[in-house]
Short mmCIF file of C-alpha atoms in Angstrom, two decimals:
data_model
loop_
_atom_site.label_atom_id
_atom_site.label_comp_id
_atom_site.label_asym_id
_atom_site.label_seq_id
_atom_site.Cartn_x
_atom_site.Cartn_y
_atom_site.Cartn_z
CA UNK A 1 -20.29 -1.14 1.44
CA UNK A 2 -20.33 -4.48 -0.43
CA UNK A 3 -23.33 -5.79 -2.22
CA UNK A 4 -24.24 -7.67 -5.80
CA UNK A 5 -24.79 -5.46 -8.54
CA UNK A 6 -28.06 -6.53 -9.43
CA UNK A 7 -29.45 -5.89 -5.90
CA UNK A 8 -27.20 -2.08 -5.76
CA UNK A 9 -29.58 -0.98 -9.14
CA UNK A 10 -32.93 -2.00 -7.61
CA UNK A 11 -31.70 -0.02 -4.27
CA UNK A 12 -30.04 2.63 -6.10
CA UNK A 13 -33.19 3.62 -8.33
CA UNK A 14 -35.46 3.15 -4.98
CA UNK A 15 -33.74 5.67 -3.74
CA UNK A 16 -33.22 7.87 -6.21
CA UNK A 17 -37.30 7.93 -6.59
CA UNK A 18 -36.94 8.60 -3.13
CA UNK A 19 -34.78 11.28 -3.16
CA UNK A 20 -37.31 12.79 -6.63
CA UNK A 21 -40.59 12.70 -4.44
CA UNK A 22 -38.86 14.99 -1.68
CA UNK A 23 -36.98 17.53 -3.76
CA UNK A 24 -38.38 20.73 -3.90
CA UNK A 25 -40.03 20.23 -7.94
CA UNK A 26 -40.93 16.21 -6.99
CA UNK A 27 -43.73 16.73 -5.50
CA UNK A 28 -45.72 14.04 -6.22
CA UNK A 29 -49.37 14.22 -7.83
CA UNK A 30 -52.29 12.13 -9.44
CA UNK A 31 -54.39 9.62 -7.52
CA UNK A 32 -52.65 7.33 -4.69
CA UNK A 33 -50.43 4.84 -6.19
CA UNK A 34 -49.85 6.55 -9.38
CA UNK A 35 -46.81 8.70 -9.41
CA UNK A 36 -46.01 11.95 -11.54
CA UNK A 37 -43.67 15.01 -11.19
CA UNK A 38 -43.80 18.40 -12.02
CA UNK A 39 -40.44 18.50 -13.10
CA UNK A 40 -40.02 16.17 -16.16
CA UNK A 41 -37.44 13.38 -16.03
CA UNK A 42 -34.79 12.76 -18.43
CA UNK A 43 -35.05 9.68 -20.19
CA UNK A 44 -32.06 7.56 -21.98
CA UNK A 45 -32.91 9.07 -25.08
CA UNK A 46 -32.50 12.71 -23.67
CA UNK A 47 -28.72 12.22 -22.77
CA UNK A 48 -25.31 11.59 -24.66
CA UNK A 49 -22.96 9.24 -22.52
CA UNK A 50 -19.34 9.39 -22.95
CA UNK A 51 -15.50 8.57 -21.75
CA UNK A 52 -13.96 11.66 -19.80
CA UNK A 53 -11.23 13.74 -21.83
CA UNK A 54 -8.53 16.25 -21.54
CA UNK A 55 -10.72 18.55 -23.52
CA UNK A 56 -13.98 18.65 -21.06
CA UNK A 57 -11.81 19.92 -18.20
CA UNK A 58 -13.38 23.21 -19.14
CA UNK A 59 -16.95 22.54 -18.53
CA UNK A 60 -16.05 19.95 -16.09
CA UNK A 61 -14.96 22.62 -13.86
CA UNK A 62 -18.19 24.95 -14.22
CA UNK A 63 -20.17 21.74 -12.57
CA UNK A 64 -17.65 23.07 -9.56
CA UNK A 65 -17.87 26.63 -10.20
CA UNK A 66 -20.05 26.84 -6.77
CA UNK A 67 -19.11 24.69 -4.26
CA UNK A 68 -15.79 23.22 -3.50
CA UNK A 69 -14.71 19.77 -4.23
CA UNK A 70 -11.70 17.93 -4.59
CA UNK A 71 -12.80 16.21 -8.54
CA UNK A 72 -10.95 19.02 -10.44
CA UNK A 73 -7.68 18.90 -8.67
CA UNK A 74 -7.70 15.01 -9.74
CA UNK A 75 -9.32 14.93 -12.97
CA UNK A 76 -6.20 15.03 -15.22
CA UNK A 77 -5.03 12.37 -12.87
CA UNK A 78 -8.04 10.43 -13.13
CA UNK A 79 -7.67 10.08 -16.75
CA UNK A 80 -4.28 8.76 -16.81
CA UNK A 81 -5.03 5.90 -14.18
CA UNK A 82 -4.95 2.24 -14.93
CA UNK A 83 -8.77 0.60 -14.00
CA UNK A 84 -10.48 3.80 -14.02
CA UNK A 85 -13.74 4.96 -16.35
CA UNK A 86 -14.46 8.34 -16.02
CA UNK A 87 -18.19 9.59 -17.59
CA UNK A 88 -19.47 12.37 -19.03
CA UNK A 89 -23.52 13.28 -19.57
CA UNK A 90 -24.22 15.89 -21.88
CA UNK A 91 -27.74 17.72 -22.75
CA UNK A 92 -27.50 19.02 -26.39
CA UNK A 93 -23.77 18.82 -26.40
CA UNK A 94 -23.67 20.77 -22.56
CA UNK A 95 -21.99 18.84 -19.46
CA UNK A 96 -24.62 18.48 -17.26
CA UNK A 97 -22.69 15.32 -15.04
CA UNK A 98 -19.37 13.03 -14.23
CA UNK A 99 -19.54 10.07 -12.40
CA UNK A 100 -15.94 7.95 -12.09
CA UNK A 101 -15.41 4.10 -11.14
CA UNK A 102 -12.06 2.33 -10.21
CA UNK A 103 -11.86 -1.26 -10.11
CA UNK A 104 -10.39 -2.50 -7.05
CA UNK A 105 -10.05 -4.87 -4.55
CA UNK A 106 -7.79 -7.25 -7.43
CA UNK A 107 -10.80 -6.86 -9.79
CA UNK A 108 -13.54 -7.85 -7.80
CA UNK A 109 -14.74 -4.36 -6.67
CA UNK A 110 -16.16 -1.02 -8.54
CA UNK A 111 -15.37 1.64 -6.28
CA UNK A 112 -18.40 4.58 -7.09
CA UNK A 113 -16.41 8.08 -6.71
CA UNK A 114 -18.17 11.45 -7.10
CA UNK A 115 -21.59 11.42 -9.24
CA UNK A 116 -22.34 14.61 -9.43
CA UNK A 117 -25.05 16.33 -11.65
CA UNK A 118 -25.04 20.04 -12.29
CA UNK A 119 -26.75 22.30 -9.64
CA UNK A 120 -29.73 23.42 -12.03
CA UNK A 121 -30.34 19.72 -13.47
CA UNK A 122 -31.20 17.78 -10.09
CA UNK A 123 -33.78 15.60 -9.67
CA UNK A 124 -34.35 15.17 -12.95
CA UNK A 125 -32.81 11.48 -12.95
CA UNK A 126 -29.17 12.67 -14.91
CA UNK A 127 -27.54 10.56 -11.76
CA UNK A 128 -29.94 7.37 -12.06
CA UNK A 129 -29.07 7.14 -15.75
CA UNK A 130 -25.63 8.17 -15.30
CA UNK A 131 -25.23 5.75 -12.69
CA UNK A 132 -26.99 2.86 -14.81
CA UNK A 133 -25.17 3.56 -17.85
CA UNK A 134 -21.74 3.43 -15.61
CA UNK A 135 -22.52 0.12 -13.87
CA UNK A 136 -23.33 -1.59 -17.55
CA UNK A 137 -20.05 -0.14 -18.98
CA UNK A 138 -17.73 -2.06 -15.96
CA UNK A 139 -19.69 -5.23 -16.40
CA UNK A 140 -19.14 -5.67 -19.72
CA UNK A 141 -15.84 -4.66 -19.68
CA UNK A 142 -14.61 -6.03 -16.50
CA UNK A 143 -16.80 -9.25 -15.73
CA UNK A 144 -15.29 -10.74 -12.99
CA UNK A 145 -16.72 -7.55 -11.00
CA UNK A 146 -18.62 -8.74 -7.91
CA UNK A 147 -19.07 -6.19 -5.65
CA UNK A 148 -19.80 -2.24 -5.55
CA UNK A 149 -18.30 0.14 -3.00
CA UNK A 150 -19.42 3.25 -2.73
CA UNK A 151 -19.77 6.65 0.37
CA UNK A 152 -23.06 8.76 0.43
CA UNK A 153 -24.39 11.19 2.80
CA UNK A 154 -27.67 9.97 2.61
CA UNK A 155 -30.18 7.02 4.84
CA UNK A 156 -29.26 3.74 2.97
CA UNK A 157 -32.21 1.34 1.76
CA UNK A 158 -32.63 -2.18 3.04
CA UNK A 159 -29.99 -4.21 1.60
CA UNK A 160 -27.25 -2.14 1.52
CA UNK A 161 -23.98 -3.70 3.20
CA UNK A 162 -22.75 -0.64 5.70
CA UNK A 163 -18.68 -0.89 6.25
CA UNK A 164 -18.53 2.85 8.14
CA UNK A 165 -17.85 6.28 7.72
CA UNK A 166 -15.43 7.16 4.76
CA UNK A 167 -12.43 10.25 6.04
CA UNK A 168 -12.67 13.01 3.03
CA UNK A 169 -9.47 15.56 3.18
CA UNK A 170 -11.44 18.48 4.87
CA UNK A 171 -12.07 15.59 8.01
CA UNK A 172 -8.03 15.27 8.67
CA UNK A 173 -5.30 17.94 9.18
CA UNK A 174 -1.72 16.77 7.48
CA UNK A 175 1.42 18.36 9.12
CA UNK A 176 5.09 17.00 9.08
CA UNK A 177 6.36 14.85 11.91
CA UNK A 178 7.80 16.46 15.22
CA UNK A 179 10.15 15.03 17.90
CA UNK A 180 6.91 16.24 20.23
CA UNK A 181 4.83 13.72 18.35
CA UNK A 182 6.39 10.43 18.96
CA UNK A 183 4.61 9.38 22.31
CA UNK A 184 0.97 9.78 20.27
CA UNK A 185 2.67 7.99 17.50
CA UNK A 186 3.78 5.13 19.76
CA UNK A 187 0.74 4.52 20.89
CA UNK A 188 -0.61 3.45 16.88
CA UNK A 189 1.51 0.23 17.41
CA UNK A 190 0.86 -0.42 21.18
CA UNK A 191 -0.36 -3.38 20.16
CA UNK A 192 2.05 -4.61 17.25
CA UNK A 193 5.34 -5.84 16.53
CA UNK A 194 6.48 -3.09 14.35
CA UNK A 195 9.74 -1.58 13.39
CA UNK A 196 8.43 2.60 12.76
CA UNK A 197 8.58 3.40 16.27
CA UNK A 198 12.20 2.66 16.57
CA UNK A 199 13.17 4.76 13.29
CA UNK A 200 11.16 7.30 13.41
CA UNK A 201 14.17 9.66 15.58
CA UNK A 202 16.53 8.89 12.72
CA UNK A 203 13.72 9.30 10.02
CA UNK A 204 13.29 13.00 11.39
CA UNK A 205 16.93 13.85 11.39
CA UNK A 206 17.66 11.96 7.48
CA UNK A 207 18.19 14.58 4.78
CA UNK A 208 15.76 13.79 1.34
CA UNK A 209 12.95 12.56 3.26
CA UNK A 210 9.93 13.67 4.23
CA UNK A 211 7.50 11.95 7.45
CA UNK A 212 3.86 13.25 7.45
CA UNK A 213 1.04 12.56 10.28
CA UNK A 214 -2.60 12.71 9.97
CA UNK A 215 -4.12 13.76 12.72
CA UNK A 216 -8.35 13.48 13.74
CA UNK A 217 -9.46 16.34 16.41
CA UNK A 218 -5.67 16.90 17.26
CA UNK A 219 -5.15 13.17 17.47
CA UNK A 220 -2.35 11.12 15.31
CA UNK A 221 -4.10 8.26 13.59
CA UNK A 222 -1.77 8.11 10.69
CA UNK A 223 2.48 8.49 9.58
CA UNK A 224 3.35 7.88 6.37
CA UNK A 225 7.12 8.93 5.43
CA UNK A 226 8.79 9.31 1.99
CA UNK A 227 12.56 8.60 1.28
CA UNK A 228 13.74 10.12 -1.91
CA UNK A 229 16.33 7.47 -3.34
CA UNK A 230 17.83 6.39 -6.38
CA UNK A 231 19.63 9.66 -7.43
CA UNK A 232 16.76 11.49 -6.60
CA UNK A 233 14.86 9.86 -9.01
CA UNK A 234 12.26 7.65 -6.69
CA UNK A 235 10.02 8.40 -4.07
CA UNK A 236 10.65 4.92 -1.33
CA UNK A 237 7.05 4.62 0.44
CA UNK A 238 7.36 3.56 4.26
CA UNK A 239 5.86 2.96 6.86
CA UNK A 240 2.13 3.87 6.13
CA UNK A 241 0.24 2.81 9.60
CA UNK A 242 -2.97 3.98 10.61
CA UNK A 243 -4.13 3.70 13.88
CA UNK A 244 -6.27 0.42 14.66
CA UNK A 245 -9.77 1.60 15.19
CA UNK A 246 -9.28 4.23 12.31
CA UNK A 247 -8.73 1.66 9.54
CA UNK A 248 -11.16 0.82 6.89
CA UNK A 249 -12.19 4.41 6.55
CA UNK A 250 -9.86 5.88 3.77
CA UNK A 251 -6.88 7.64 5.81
CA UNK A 252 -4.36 5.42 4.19
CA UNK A 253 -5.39 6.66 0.50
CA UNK A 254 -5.90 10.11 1.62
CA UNK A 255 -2.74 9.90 3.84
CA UNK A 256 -0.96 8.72 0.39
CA UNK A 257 -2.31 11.00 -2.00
CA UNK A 258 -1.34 13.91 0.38
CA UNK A 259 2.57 12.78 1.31
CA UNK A 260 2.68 11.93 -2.79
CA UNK A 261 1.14 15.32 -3.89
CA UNK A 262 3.86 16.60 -1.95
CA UNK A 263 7.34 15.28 -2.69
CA UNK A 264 5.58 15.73 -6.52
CA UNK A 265 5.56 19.62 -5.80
CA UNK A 266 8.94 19.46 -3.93
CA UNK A 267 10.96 16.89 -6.01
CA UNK A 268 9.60 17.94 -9.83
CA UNK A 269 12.38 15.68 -10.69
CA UNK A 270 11.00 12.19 -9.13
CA UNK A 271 10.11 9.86 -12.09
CA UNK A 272 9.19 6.67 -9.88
CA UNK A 273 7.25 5.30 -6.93
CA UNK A 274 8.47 2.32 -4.80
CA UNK A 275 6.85 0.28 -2.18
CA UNK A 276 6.22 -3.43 -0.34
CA UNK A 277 2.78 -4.37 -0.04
CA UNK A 278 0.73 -7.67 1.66
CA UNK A 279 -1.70 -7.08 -0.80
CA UNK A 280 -1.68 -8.38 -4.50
CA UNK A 281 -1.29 -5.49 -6.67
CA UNK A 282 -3.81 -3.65 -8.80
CA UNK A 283 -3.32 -5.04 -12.70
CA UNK A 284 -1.00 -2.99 -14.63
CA UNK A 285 1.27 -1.88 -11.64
CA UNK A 286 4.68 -3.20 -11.93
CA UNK A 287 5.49 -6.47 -9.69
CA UNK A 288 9.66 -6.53 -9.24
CA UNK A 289 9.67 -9.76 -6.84
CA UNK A 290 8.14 -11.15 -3.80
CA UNK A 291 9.65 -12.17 -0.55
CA UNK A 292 7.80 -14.70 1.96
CA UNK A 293 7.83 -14.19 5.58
CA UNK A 294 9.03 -16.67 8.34
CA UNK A 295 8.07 -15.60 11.84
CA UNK A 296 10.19 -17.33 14.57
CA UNK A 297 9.74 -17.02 18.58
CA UNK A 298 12.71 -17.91 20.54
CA UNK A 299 12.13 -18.14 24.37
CA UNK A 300 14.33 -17.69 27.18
CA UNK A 301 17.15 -19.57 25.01
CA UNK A 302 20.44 -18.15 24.32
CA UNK A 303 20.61 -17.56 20.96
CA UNK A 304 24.03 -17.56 20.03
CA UNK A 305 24.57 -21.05 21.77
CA UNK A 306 21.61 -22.87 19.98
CA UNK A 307 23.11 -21.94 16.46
CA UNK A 308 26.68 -22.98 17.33
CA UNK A 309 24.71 -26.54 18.55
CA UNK A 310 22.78 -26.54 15.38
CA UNK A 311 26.25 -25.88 13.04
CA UNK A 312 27.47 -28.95 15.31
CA UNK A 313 25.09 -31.54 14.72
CA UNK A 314 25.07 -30.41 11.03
CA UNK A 315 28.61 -31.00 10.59
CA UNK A 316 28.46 -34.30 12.22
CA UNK A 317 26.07 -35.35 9.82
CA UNK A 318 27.61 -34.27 7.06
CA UNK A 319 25.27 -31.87 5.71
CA UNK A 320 26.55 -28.93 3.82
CA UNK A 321 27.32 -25.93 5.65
CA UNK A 322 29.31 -22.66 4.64
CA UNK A 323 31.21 -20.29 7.44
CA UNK A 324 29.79 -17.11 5.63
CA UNK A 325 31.42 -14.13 6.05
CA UNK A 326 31.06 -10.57 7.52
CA UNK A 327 31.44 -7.97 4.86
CA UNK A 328 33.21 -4.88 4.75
CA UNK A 329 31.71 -1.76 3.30
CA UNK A 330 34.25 -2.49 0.28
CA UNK A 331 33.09 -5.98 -0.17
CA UNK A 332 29.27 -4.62 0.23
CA UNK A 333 30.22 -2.22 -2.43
CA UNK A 334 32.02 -4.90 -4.69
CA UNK A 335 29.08 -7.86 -3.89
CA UNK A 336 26.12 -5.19 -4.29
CA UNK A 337 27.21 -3.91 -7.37
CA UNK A 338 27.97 -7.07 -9.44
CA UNK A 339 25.71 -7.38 -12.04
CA UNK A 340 25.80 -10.88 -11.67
CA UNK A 341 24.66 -10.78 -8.29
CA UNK A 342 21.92 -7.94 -9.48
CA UNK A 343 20.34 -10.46 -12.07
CA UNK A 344 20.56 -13.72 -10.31
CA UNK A 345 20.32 -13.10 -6.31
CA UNK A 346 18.42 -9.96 -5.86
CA UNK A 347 14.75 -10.09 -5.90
CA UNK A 348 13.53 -8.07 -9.00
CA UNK A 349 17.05 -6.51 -8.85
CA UNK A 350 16.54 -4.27 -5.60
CA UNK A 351 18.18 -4.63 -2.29
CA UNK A 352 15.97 -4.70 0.55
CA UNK A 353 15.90 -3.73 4.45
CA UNK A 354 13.03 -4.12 5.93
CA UNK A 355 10.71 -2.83 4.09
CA UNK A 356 12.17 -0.41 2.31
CA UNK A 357 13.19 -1.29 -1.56
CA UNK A 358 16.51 0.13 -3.23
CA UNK A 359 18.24 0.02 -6.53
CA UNK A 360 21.64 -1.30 -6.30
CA UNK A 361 23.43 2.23 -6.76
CA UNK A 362 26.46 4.08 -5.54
CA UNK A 363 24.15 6.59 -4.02
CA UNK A 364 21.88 4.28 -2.37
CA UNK A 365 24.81 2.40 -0.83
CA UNK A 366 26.00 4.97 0.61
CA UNK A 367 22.88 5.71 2.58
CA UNK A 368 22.37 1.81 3.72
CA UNK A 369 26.25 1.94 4.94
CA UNK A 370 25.66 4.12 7.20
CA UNK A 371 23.05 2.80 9.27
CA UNK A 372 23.72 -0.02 11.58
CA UNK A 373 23.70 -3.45 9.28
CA UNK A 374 24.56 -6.69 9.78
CA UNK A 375 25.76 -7.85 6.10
CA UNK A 376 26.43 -11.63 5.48
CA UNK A 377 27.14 -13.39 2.11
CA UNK A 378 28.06 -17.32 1.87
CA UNK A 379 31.29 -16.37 0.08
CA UNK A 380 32.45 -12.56 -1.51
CA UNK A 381 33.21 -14.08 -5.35
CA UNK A 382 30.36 -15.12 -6.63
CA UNK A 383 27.71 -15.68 -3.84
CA UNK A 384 24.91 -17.71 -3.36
CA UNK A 385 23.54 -15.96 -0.70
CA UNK A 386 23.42 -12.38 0.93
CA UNK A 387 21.83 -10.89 3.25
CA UNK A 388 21.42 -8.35 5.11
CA UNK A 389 20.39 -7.99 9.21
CA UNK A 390 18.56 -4.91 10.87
CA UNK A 391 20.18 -4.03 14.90
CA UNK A 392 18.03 -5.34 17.44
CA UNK A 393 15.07 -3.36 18.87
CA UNK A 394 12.31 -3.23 21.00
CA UNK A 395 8.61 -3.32 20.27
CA UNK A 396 6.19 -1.77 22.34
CA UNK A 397 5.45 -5.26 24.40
CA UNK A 398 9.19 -5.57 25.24
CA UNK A 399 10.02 -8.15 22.70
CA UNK A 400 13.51 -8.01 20.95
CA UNK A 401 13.04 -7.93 17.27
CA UNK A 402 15.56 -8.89 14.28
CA UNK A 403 14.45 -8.53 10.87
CA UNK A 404 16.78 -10.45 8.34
CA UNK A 405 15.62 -10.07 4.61
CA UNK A 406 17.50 -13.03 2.70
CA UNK A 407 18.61 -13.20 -1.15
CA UNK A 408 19.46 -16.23 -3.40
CA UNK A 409 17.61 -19.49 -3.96
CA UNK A 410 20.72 -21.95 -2.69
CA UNK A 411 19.18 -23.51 0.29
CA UNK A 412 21.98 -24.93 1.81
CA UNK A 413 23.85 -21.63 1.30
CA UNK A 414 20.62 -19.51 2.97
CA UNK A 415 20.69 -21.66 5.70
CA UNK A 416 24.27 -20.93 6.24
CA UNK A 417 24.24 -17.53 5.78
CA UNK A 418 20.84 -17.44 8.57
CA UNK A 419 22.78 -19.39 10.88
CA UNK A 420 25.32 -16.63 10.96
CA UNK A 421 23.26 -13.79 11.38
CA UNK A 422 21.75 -15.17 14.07
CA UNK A 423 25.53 -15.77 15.62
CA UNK A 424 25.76 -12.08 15.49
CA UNK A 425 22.83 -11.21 18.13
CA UNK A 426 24.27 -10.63 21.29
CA UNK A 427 23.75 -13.14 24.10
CA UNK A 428 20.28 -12.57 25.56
CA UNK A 429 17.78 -14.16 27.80
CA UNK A 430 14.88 -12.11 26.61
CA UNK A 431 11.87 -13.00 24.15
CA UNK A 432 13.69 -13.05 20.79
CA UNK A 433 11.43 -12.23 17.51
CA UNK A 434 13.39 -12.76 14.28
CA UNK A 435 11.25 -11.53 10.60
CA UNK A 436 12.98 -13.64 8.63
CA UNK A 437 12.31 -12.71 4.69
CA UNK A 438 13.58 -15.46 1.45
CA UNK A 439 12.70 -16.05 -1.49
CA UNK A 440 9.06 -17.94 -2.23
CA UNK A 441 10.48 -20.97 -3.87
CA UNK A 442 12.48 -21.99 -0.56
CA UNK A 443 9.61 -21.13 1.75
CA UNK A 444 8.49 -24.39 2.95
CA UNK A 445 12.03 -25.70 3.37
CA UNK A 446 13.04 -22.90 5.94
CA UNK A 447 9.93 -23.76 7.82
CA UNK A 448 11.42 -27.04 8.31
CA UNK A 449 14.90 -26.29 9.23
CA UNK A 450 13.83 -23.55 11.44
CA UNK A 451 11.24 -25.45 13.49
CA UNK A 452 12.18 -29.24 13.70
CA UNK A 453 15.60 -28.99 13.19
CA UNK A 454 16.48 -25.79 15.17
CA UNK A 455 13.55 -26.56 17.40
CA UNK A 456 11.99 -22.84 17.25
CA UNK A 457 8.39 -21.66 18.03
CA UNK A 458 6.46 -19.96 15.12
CA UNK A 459 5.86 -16.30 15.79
CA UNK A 460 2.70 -14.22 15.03
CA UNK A 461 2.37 -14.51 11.02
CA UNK A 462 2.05 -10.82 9.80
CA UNK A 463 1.69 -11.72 6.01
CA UNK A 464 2.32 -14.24 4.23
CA UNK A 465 4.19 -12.31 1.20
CA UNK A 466 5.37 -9.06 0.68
CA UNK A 467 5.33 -7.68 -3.05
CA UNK A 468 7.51 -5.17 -4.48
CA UNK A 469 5.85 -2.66 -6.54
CA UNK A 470 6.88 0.23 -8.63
CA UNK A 471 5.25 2.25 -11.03
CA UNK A 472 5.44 6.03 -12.26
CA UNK A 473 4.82 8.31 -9.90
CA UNK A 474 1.41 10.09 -11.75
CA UNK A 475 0.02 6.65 -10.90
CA UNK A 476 -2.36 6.40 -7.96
CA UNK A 477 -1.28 3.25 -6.01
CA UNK A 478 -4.23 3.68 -3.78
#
């Protein structure tokens, strides 16, 4: 839920009072209008406020000692994540409460995670000062804060922005990925271009990787799958989807802690965590490159003929063009692996397909060979301009999709090197999507070959960019 600060404390101490005169020792007394307790309240005075550490684990976990709760499984993680305060309240030098906030939302949100008081101090007020002493600690240190976010169990006051019911880890079951699954999993992208469907056979059968469902009442509403690359050294996230009418409600995070906790137990060696996101990342995460998306719609055209027209008219115009060339797994080998090529053509140094991010290794080569690529460069010494093409395949609303993720900034070389991927597709009649990915810089230019000059319909825009983010895998993307 989303409101301003200022209005969350007047609601939040509203209902705390609330919450005081029903408790079992609130019982309020005195004449109407006047309101006292007979269990005292803690003032400001009464309580020491201070940042979490390594050393309070011990009495962190007797708040837990009770009742079970997910806060001492994360705490040490919790303390090592970027954007994160973590409080302690203390009576005479005795933990009596944590309360946690994570700035989100690219700095404009405080997400409010687990206040919790111990079970013989309630309704005493530890959580309304807690709480109080929290919010003034983000706003002076982050002040471009706007908004608050946070779950509770209990009736909200007037005021309060509802967004629906948050998923905690005892509401969805987590199991790895079965053949016997696929038709429920299907149906989370009956209504989307999207490539999972048609990899997720081949993702089952791939050795180092792992493909996890959440599932509501029996129900897939989640996949999420893991591909341990880079020499064993990186966990590649993919393909986190969440079913339409599920989203907004957490799954994703918990869906992403789970698969993480997970290759972290099985793969103690892992040091990194890779992914693409359409989201700008959190501060402090570590931004390789971007790439910039260029839908295109072609309809009831043969493909292959409209490029060889367009090469035509460009030669008779005399604009530059390039015959690129197919390459061989030895010239992938020999193009991928020049450092040259690494530093200057690669975004942030990483080859990608599709939205999956690898380092240009022996290892990881070796994997991408083997799957069925179209690879293009403008010329094998020294290239402009690589790229690489995913096989044809259907979506669920019958459309036949390409994805081609581009590298270099040459335009006249990209354009060259698109032409001939495009050449590749085999002669169809059928509603053609091609995903086109290239760098930001030549963005607007592509738009204007591909639709006035190659006379092509703009297709359903998806994102705008995709960023590549790594970071260490202790860190909590989500």
């Amino acid at each position: 839920m989303g409101l301003s600060l200022s209005t969350c404390n007047r609601a939040m101490r509203s209902s705390a009072i609330q919450s005081y005169l029903r408790a079992p020792g609130g019982r309020p007394m005195g004449r109407p209008g006047v309101r006292s307790y007979t269990t005292r309240q803690y003032s400001e005075s009464d309580l020491d406020f201070c940042l979490a550490t390594e050393k309070d684990f011990g009495q962190v976990q007797s708040l837990y000692n009770q009742e079970a709760d997910f806060i001492p499984c994360i705490y040490h993680s919790w303390l090592r994540e970027r954007n994160r305060m973590v409080i302690l309240a203390k009576l005479q030098g005795q933990l009596i409460g944590l309360c946690s906030s994570h700035i989100v939302d690219d700095g404009q949100s405080a997400l409010m995670e687990d206040i919790k008081v111990a079970a013989s101090e309630r309704g005493k007020g530890a959580a309304r000062l807690m709480y109080k002493h929290l919010i003034e600690l983000v706003r002076t240190k982050y002040p471009e804060v706007k908004k608050q976010i946070l779950v509770t169990d209990t009736k909200l006051n007037r005021g309060f922005c509802v967004l629906g019911k948050q998923y905690s880890e005892l509401d969805l079951d987590f199991c790895p990925a079965t053949e016997k699954d696929f038709g429920q999993v299907q149906s989370l992208f009956s209504d989307e271009t999207d490539y999972v469907s048609s990899v997720y056979h081949s993702w089952l059968r791939e050795r180092n990787r792992v493909v996890i469902l959440a599932k509501l009442h029996g129900q897939v509403i989640s996949v999420c799958s893991v591909h341990i690359v880079d020499d064993g050294q990186t966990a590649l996230i993919e393909g986190v989807r969440v079913a339409a009418s599920e989203r907004r409600k957490g799954a994703a995070r918990l869906m992403y802690r789970h698969v993480i906790d997970l290759v972290r137990a099985r793969y103690p060696e892992l040091k990194k965590q890779r992914l693409i996101t359409r989201h700008k990342s959190g501060r402090g995460l570590c931004v390789l490159g971007k790439q910039s998306l260029i839908s295109l719609r072609f309809s009831l055209i043969n493909v292959p003929t409209l490029v060889s027209e367009v090469i035509d008219n460009r030669k008779k115009r005399g604009d530059e063009y390039y015959k690129p060339i197919p390459l061989q797994p030895d010239d992938v080998r020999s193009i991928f692996l020049n450092r040259t090529v690494i530093d200057t053509v690669l975004p942030g140094g990483r080859i990608i397909l599709n939205g999956s991010v690898f380092k240009p290794l022996e290892s990881n080569l070796d994997i991408l060979l083997k799957r069925d690529i179209v690879w293009r460069a403008d010329r094998k010494r020294n290239p402009r301009a690589v790229s690489l093409g995913t096989a044809p395949y259907r979506d669920p609303m019958g459309n036949c999709v390409f994805v081609i993720d581009m590298f270099g900034e040459d335009l006249s070389a990209v354009k060259s090197v698109f032409l001939s991927q495009l050449q590749s597709l085999p002669p169809s009649h059928d509603n053609v999507i091609c995903l086109l990915f290239v760098n930001p810089s030549l963005s607007p230019q592509m738009w204007e070959f591909c639709i006035n000059e190659m006379g092509l319909e703009k297709g359903k825009q998806y994102c705008d960019d995709e960023i590549i983010v790594e970071d260490d895998i202790l860190q909590n993307y989500y």
